[in-house]
Short mmCIF file of C-alpha atoms (C1' of nucleotides) and ligand atoms in Angstrom, two decimals:
data_model
loop_
_atom_site.label_atom_id
_atom_site.label_comp_id
_atom_site.label_asym_id
_atom_site.label_seq_id
_atom_site.Cartn_x
_atom_site.Cartn_y
_atom_site.Cartn_z
CA MET A 1 30.63 -10.13 -29.57
CA PRO A 2 27.35 -9.71 -28.13
CA GLY A 3 26.58 -7.48 -25.04
CA ALA A 4 29.20 -5.26 -26.03
CA LYS A 5 31.02 -4.37 -22.79
CA ARG A 6 30.17 -0.85 -22.05
CA SER A 7 32.22 0.95 -19.40
CA ARG A 8 30.79 0.78 -16.15
CA THR A 9 29.26 4.53 -16.02
CA THR A 10 27.71 4.13 -19.72
CA ASN A 11 23.83 3.49 -19.87
CA SER A 12 22.43 3.36 -23.11
CA GLY A 13 19.08 5.42 -22.89
CA PRO A 14 18.22 8.97 -22.20
CA ARG A 15 20.03 10.58 -19.31
CA TRP A 16 17.02 11.76 -17.64
CA ALA A 17 14.93 8.51 -17.68
CA LEU A 18 16.19 6.66 -14.51
CA ALA A 19 15.40 9.66 -12.17
CA SER A 20 12.13 10.56 -13.67
CA GLN A 21 10.83 7.11 -13.57
CA ALA A 22 11.89 7.21 -9.88
CA GLU A 23 9.85 10.01 -9.23
CA ARG A 24 7.18 8.55 -11.07
CA PHE A 25 7.31 5.56 -8.50
CA ARG A 26 7.76 8.03 -5.54
CA SER A 27 4.24 9.46 -6.50
CA ALA A 28 2.29 6.22 -6.60
CA ARG A 29 3.60 5.54 -3.04
CA ALA A 30 2.76 8.86 -1.80
CA ALA A 31 -0.72 8.36 -3.40
CA HIS A 32 -0.96 4.95 -1.45
CA ALA A 33 0.18 7.05 1.94
CA ASP A 34 -3.08 9.53 1.58
CA GLU A 35 -5.44 6.65 0.72
CA THR A 36 -6.54 5.44 4.08
CA ALA A 37 -7.31 8.72 5.32
CA GLU A 38 -9.51 9.53 1.95
CA ASP A 39 -11.47 6.10 2.36
CA TYR A 40 -12.11 6.91 5.93
CA ALA A 41 -13.04 10.21 5.30
CA GLU A 42 -15.45 9.61 2.35
CA ALA A 43 -16.86 6.37 4.34
CA ILE A 44 -17.42 8.63 7.27
CA ALA A 45 -18.88 11.25 5.82
CA ASP A 46 -21.31 8.73 3.94
CA LEU A 47 -22.31 6.97 6.98
CA ILE A 48 -23.14 10.14 8.76
CA ALA A 49 -25.34 11.34 5.97
CA ARG A 50 -27.14 8.06 5.68
CA GLU A 51 -27.26 6.54 9.01
CA GLY A 52 -26.91 9.73 11.24
CA SER A 53 -23.74 8.84 12.81
CA ALA A 54 -20.63 6.76 12.12
CA ARG A 55 -19.74 3.97 14.42
CA VAL A 56 -16.61 1.82 14.48
CA THR A 57 -18.41 -1.34 13.80
CA ALA A 58 -20.44 -0.16 10.98
CA LEU A 59 -17.08 1.59 9.42
CA ALA A 60 -15.23 -1.98 9.86
CA ALA A 61 -18.10 -3.23 8.00
CA CYS A 62 -18.04 -0.90 5.38
CA LEU A 63 -14.14 -0.74 4.56
CA GLY A 64 -14.03 -4.69 5.12
CA VAL A 65 -11.68 -4.78 7.90
CA SER A 66 -11.87 -5.89 11.40
CA HIS A 67 -12.79 -3.44 14.21
CA VAL A 68 -9.26 -3.26 15.43
CA THR A 69 -8.10 -2.07 12.10
CA VAL A 70 -10.47 0.68 12.21
CA ILE A 71 -9.61 1.72 15.84
CA ARG A 72 -6.12 2.03 14.95
CA ALA A 73 -6.70 3.91 11.95
CA LEU A 74 -8.84 6.52 13.52
CA ALA A 75 -6.62 6.87 16.28
CA ARG A 76 -3.80 8.12 13.22
CA LEU A 77 -6.37 10.22 11.71
CA SER A 78 -7.16 11.86 15.03
CA ARG A 79 -3.56 12.40 15.54
CA GLY A 80 -3.66 13.98 12.20
CA GLY A 81 -6.56 16.41 13.04
CA LEU A 82 -8.98 14.86 10.64
CA VAL A 83 -11.72 13.10 12.99
CA VAL A 84 -12.67 13.11 16.70
CA VAL A 85 -13.78 9.92 17.84
CA MET A 86 -16.48 9.71 20.52
CA PRO A 87 -16.45 6.37 22.10
CA TYR A 88 -19.65 4.68 22.15
CA LYS A 89 -21.27 7.92 20.27
CA GLY A 90 -19.68 7.84 16.71
CA VAL A 91 -16.78 9.42 14.70
CA ALA A 92 -17.12 13.12 13.52
CA LEU A 93 -15.04 14.76 10.84
CA THR A 94 -13.20 18.03 11.75
CA ARG A 95 -13.28 20.97 9.43
CA ALA A 96 -10.19 19.51 7.57
CA GLY A 97 -11.88 15.64 7.67
CA ARG A 98 -14.98 17.25 5.96
CA ALA A 99 -12.88 19.39 3.47
CA LEU A 100 -11.20 15.77 2.95
CA ALA A 101 -14.06 13.90 2.69
CA ALA A 102 -15.66 16.32 0.20
CA ARG A 103 -12.72 16.53 -2.11
CA ALA A 104 -12.21 12.38 -2.22
CA LYS A 105 -16.33 12.05 -2.75
CA HIS A 106 -16.14 14.41 -5.42
CA ARG A 107 -13.10 12.91 -7.21
CA HIS A 108 -14.50 9.16 -6.57
CA GLY A 109 -17.70 10.32 -8.22
CA VAL A 110 -16.06 11.91 -11.12
CA VAL A 111 -14.06 8.83 -11.79
CA LEU A 112 -17.01 6.11 -11.56
CA ALA A 113 -18.75 8.52 -13.73
CA PHE A 114 -15.87 8.50 -15.87
CA LEU A 115 -15.28 5.00 -15.98
CA ARG A 116 -19.52 4.66 -16.80
CA ALA A 117 -19.12 7.06 -19.76
CA LEU A 118 -16.42 5.03 -21.21
CA GLY A 119 -18.62 2.00 -21.33
CA VAL A 120 -17.22 -0.13 -18.36
CA PRO A 121 -20.07 -2.35 -16.57
CA ALA A 122 -21.32 -0.78 -13.57
CA ARG A 123 -19.80 -3.25 -11.01
CA VAL A 124 -16.81 -3.19 -12.71
CA ALA A 125 -16.56 0.34 -12.60
CA GLU A 126 -17.50 0.85 -8.88
CA THR A 127 -14.67 -2.03 -8.03
CA ASP A 128 -12.08 -0.12 -10.13
CA ALA A 129 -12.87 3.34 -9.31
CA GLU A 130 -12.27 2.64 -5.39
CA GLY A 131 -8.68 1.86 -6.32
CA LEU A 132 -7.91 4.27 -9.36
CA GLU A 133 -9.63 7.28 -7.37
CA HIS A 134 -6.48 7.74 -5.30
CA HIS A 135 -4.05 8.23 -8.48
CA VAL A 136 -6.15 10.52 -10.59
CA SER A 137 -3.98 14.01 -10.55
CA PRO A 138 -6.10 17.32 -10.70
CA ALA A 139 -5.12 17.47 -14.45
CA THR A 140 -6.28 14.02 -15.15
CA LEU A 141 -9.40 14.62 -13.09
CA ARG A 142 -10.22 17.85 -15.37
CA ALA A 143 -9.69 15.43 -18.21
CA MET A 144 -12.14 13.26 -17.20
CA GLU A 145 -14.36 15.94 -16.23
CA ARG A 146 -14.33 17.20 -19.67
CA PHE A 147 -14.91 13.59 -21.28
CA VAL A 148 -17.99 13.00 -19.24
CA LYS A 149 -19.82 16.22 -20.39
CA ARG A 150 -19.15 14.77 -23.82
CA MET B 1 -38.01 14.93 16.90
CA PRO B 2 -34.77 15.13 15.01
CA GLY B 3 -32.62 12.22 14.32
CA ALA B 4 -35.73 9.87 15.08
CA LYS B 5 -34.30 7.17 16.83
CA ARG B 6 -34.41 4.04 14.78
CA SER B 7 -34.31 0.60 16.16
CA ARG B 8 -30.70 -0.71 16.69
CA THR B 9 -30.51 -2.99 13.53
CA THR B 10 -32.70 -0.73 11.18
CA ASN B 11 -30.18 1.14 8.49
CA SER B 12 -31.98 3.23 5.90
CA GLY B 13 -30.03 2.49 2.42
CA PRO B 14 -30.17 -0.59 0.53
CA ARG B 15 -29.46 -3.56 2.29
CA TRP B 16 -26.79 -4.94 0.05
CA ALA B 17 -24.79 -1.68 -0.20
CA LEU B 18 -22.31 -2.30 2.59
CA ALA B 19 -20.91 -5.81 1.80
CA SER B 20 -20.45 -4.98 -1.75
CA GLN B 21 -18.53 -1.81 -0.74
CA ALA B 22 -16.56 -4.01 1.58
CA GLU B 23 -15.96 -6.09 -1.61
CA ARG B 24 -14.65 -3.01 -3.76
CA PHE B 25 -12.04 -1.93 -0.86
CA ARG B 26 -10.92 -5.74 -0.78
CA SER B 27 -10.06 -5.51 -4.57
CA ALA B 28 -8.38 -2.35 -4.12
CA ARG B 29 -6.17 -4.22 -1.33
CA ALA B 30 -5.55 -6.96 -3.45
CA ALA B 31 -4.35 -4.88 -6.27
CA HIS B 32 -1.94 -3.14 -3.82
CA ALA B 33 -0.67 -6.34 -2.87
CA ASP B 34 0.16 -7.41 -6.63
CA GLU B 35 1.94 -3.96 -6.99
CA THR B 36 5.35 -4.53 -5.87
CA ALA B 37 5.65 -7.72 -8.08
CA GLU B 38 4.17 -5.98 -11.35
CA ASP B 39 6.57 -3.07 -10.82
CA TYR B 40 9.62 -4.94 -10.33
CA ALA B 41 8.91 -7.44 -13.08
CA GLU B 42 8.39 -4.75 -15.56
CA ALA B 43 11.41 -2.76 -14.64
CA ILE B 44 13.54 -5.95 -14.43
CA ALA B 45 12.30 -6.69 -18.16
CA ASP B 46 13.15 -2.98 -18.81
CA LEU B 47 16.69 -2.91 -17.67
CA ILE B 48 17.64 -6.48 -19.22
CA ALA B 49 16.11 -4.98 -22.68
CA ARG B 50 18.03 -1.29 -22.42
CA GLU B 51 21.20 -2.43 -20.58
CA GLY B 52 21.53 -6.15 -20.78
CA SER B 53 21.21 -6.91 -17.46
CA ALA B 54 19.29 -5.84 -14.56
CA ARG B 55 21.47 -5.19 -11.41
CA VAL B 56 20.52 -4.50 -8.09
CA THR B 57 21.61 -1.05 -7.95
CA ALA B 58 20.19 -0.12 -11.09
CA LEU B 59 16.94 -1.21 -10.08
CA ALA B 60 17.13 0.61 -6.79
CA ALA B 61 18.07 3.74 -8.72
CA CYS B 62 15.04 2.83 -11.24
CA LEU B 63 12.36 2.51 -8.52
CA GLY B 64 13.55 5.24 -6.18
CA VAL B 65 14.37 3.10 -3.06
CA SER B 66 17.65 2.08 -1.55
CA HIS B 67 19.36 -1.20 -2.24
CA VAL B 68 18.23 -2.87 0.70
CA THR B 69 14.85 -2.45 0.05
CA VAL B 70 15.43 -3.86 -3.75
CA ILE B 71 17.36 -6.93 -2.34
CA ARG B 72 14.39 -7.60 0.32
CA ALA B 73 11.61 -7.54 -2.47
CA LEU B 74 13.77 -9.55 -4.83
CA ALA B 75 14.06 -12.15 -2.21
CA ARG B 76 10.23 -12.26 -1.96
CA LEU B 77 9.61 -12.45 -5.54
CA SER B 78 12.49 -15.35 -5.73
CA ARG B 79 10.49 -17.27 -2.94
CA GLY B 80 7.13 -16.89 -5.60
CA GLY B 81 9.15 -17.88 -8.43
CA LEU B 82 9.25 -15.15 -10.43
CA VAL B 83 12.66 -13.87 -10.49
CA VAL B 84 16.08 -15.67 -9.99
CA VAL B 85 18.83 -13.65 -8.34
CA MET B 86 22.30 -14.05 -9.30
CA PRO B 87 24.59 -12.16 -7.09
CA TYR B 88 26.94 -9.93 -8.68
CA LYS B 89 25.63 -10.64 -12.10
CA GLY B 90 22.14 -9.36 -12.04
CA VAL B 91 18.37 -10.62 -11.73
CA ALA B 92 16.83 -12.83 -14.32
CA LEU B 93 12.86 -13.08 -14.61
CA THR B 94 11.40 -16.78 -14.82
CA ARG B 95 9.13 -18.03 -17.25
CA ALA B 96 6.25 -16.80 -14.80
CA GLY B 97 7.71 -13.32 -14.34
CA ARG B 98 8.63 -13.01 -17.96
CA ALA B 99 4.73 -13.24 -18.12
CA LEU B 100 3.89 -11.18 -15.66
CA ALA B 101 6.35 -8.67 -17.14
CA ALA B 102 4.62 -8.82 -20.29
CA ARG B 103 1.19 -8.34 -19.00
CA ALA B 104 2.52 -5.26 -16.84
CA LYS B 105 4.37 -3.79 -19.53
CA HIS B 106 1.30 -4.13 -22.03
CA ARG B 107 -1.34 -2.73 -19.54
CA HIS B 108 0.83 0.29 -18.47
CA GLY B 109 1.36 0.97 -22.37
CA VAL B 110 -2.29 0.98 -22.63
CA VAL B 111 -3.01 3.18 -19.63
CA LEU B 112 -0.48 5.69 -20.72
CA ALA B 113 -1.97 5.50 -24.05
CA PHE B 114 -5.00 5.97 -22.82
CA LEU B 115 -4.55 9.00 -20.81
CA ARG B 116 -2.53 10.86 -23.58
CA ALA B 117 -5.36 10.22 -25.72
CA LEU B 118 -7.57 11.52 -23.12
CA GLY B 119 -5.39 15.05 -23.52
CA VAL B 120 -3.46 14.69 -20.29
CA PRO B 121 -0.32 16.24 -20.64
CA ALA B 122 2.88 13.81 -21.14
CA ARG B 123 4.38 14.50 -17.74
CA VAL B 124 1.48 13.96 -15.60
CA ALA B 125 -0.14 11.03 -17.69
CA GLU B 126 3.28 9.17 -16.75
CA THR B 127 3.09 9.79 -13.05
CA ASP B 128 -0.47 8.63 -12.82
CA ALA B 129 -0.35 5.68 -15.01
CA GLU B 130 2.25 4.30 -12.59
CA GLY B 131 -0.49 4.08 -10.24
CA LEU B 132 -3.26 3.66 -11.71
CA GLU B 133 -2.20 0.78 -14.01
CA HIS B 134 -2.63 -1.51 -11.07
CA HIS B 135 -6.17 -0.81 -10.52
CA VAL B 136 -7.47 -1.57 -14.16
CA SER B 137 -9.57 -4.45 -14.54
CA PRO B 138 -9.46 -6.38 -17.73
CA ALA B 139 -13.13 -4.94 -18.69
CA THR B 140 -11.77 -1.61 -17.89
CA LEU B 141 -8.57 -2.41 -19.92
CA ARG B 142 -10.59 -3.26 -22.87
CA ALA B 143 -12.55 -0.30 -22.76
CA MET B 144 -9.42 1.90 -22.69
CA GLU B 145 -7.79 0.04 -25.72
CA ARG B 146 -11.24 0.80 -27.79
CA PHE B 147 -11.17 4.64 -26.81
CA VAL B 148 -7.21 4.74 -28.10
CA LYS B 149 -8.12 3.28 -31.45
CA ARG B 150 -11.02 5.92 -31.52
"C1'" DA C 1 49.17 -9.63 -6.67
"C1'" DC C 2 47.12 -6.45 -4.86
"C1'" DG C 3 44.09 -2.97 -3.42
"C1'" DC C 4 40.00 0.41 -4.13
"C1'" DT C 5 35.81 1.22 -5.22
"C1'" DA C 6 31.22 -0.13 -6.16
"C1'" DT C 7 28.03 -3.88 -5.18
"C1'" DT C 8 25.85 -6.86 -2.58
"C1'" DG C 9 24.50 -8.36 1.71
"C1'" DT C 10 23.13 -8.26 6.93
"C1'" DA C 11 21.52 -6.19 11.41
"C1'" DG C 12 18.47 -3.50 13.22
"C1'" DC C 13 15.28 0.13 13.25
"C1'" DC C 14 10.44 2.46 12.11
"C1'" DA C 15 5.55 2.93 10.40
"C1'" DA C 16 1.19 1.21 8.16
"C1'" DG C 17 -1.99 -1.86 8.00
"C1'" DG C 18 -3.68 -6.50 8.55
"C1'" DC C 19 -5.29 -10.24 11.94
"C1'" DT C 20 -7.28 -12.97 16.73
"C1'" DA C 21 -8.06 -13.43 21.40
"C1'" DC C 22 -9.37 -11.47 25.04
"C1'" DA C 23 -10.84 -7.67 28.31
"C1'" DT C 24 -13.79 -3.75 29.44
"C1'" DG C 25 -17.94 -0.61 29.20
"C1'" DG C 26 -22.83 0.82 28.13
"C1'" DA C 27 -27.34 0.74 27.62
"C1'" DG C 28 -31.78 -1.90 26.71
"C1'" DG C 29 -34.80 -5.15 28.11
"C1'" DT C 30 -36.83 -7.55 32.05
"C1'" DA D 1 -31.36 -3.35 39.89
"C1'" DC D 2 -29.32 -6.11 36.96
"C1'" DC D 3 -28.24 -9.35 32.94
"C1'" DT D 4 -26.68 -9.80 28.81
"C1'" DC D 5 -25.06 -8.59 24.43
"C1'" DC D 6 -23.02 -5.82 21.49
"C1'" DA D 7 -19.77 -2.04 20.86
"C1'" DT D 8 -15.22 -0.71 21.88
"C1'" DG D 9 -10.65 -1.18 23.61
"C1'" DT D 10 -5.83 -3.76 24.58
"C1'" DA D 11 -2.27 -7.22 23.73
"C1'" DG D 12 0.16 -9.21 20.84
"C1'" DC D 13 1.44 -11.22 16.70
"C1'" DC D 14 2.49 -11.01 11.16
"C1'" DT D 15 3.83 -9.11 6.69
"C1'" DT D 16 5.11 -5.57 3.54
"C1'" DG D 17 7.85 -1.72 2.65
"C1'" DG D 18 10.66 1.90 3.78
"C1'" DC D 19 15.45 3.66 6.01
"C1'" DT D 20 20.64 4.07 7.91
"C1'" DA D 21 24.90 2.00 9.35
"C1'" DC D 22 27.84 -1.26 8.41
"C1'" DA D 23 30.40 -5.80 6.85
"C1'" DA D 24 31.75 -8.40 3.12
"C1'" DT D 25 33.25 -9.72 -1.43
"C1'" DA D 26 33.85 -9.15 -6.97
"C1'" DG D 27 36.51 -7.62 -9.88
"C1'" DC D 28 38.97 -3.65 -12.27
"C1'" DG D 29 43.38 -1.33 -13.01
"C1'" DT D 30 47.37 -0.41 -11.54
MN1 MN E 201 -13.51 6.55 -2.44
MN1 MN E 202 -10.79 4.16 -2.45
MN1 MN E 203 -2.88 2.06 -5.70
MN1 MN E 204 3.19 0.88 -11.62
#
DNA sequence: ACGCTATTGTAGCCAAGGCTACATGGAGGT
DNA sequence: ACCTCCATGTAGCCTTGGCTACAATAGCGT
């Protein structure tokens, strides 16, 4: 008979498969939790470098969200000790914030250069890099760097 | 004087930079919106293939979330016409659901094979692929396939 | 036939990340 | 000095995606 009835606890595949698959999903969810902080830190550092200051409105335009969304995100990052908000003056990065921005910027650059080296068109590479970067582990990042340097 | 005061509308960098950066962030957010559907479709198809049915409990174990989370996600996917839930029997994929699962599974496979080919250790590759897959555009996917086939 | 146990479902909580509409504040230009 | 405009902040709403605790039910084994 088809779908031969197996006792309720039996399951064909390898015993470790399910648990470690769950771990993979957990990792992806954890990456998403860090994503906002990374993107904000990088955007703030860029704005300060390019315009001398990072204003809430500029951040909103840059990230493609409303200023309200930025204000609330900054409040969270501030509680987390990554930024200092100076109303009507701009947002500054703390030491930890600058460190995060530097790591994010570096990784972003590597991922982008990697995609370009792979032969992905510039515009597409730029778009994909913005999402991919947050899921690139240190080991994969090293592999990408190796590849970029031929 | 340092930080030479620029008129309020001036901004150094290229004029198009901000808007298109916003577009990149919007794309990444859009990818996240599809992520749950893709992962669920793929997991359901896998469970059906491996065990003959996809039960809520099995999905929860597989995805690393509580059964409540699965039930609610399935309700949304059901409203979206991707799955049909048959209580105490299992979850079935609709035609659209099967198509999504097939695309997701293929892309996942390519991303994983690509990382392996790049020299990323198996465990790390499996973990990274779970998050990366959702941000790989068709153009990048093709580039990865090309690379895997040397 | 009946009870146990595992599966499924509900209620209600939380945080994040979006939004619009409206309120307040700063600062430049007149 | 003051007006006006823009930047900032608040109130309140929504959806997604987590969770725990508890309720209901299917179906197996006795
Ligand atoms: Mn980035
Ligand atoms: Mn990003
Ligand atoms: Mn992602
Ligand atoms: Mn995935």
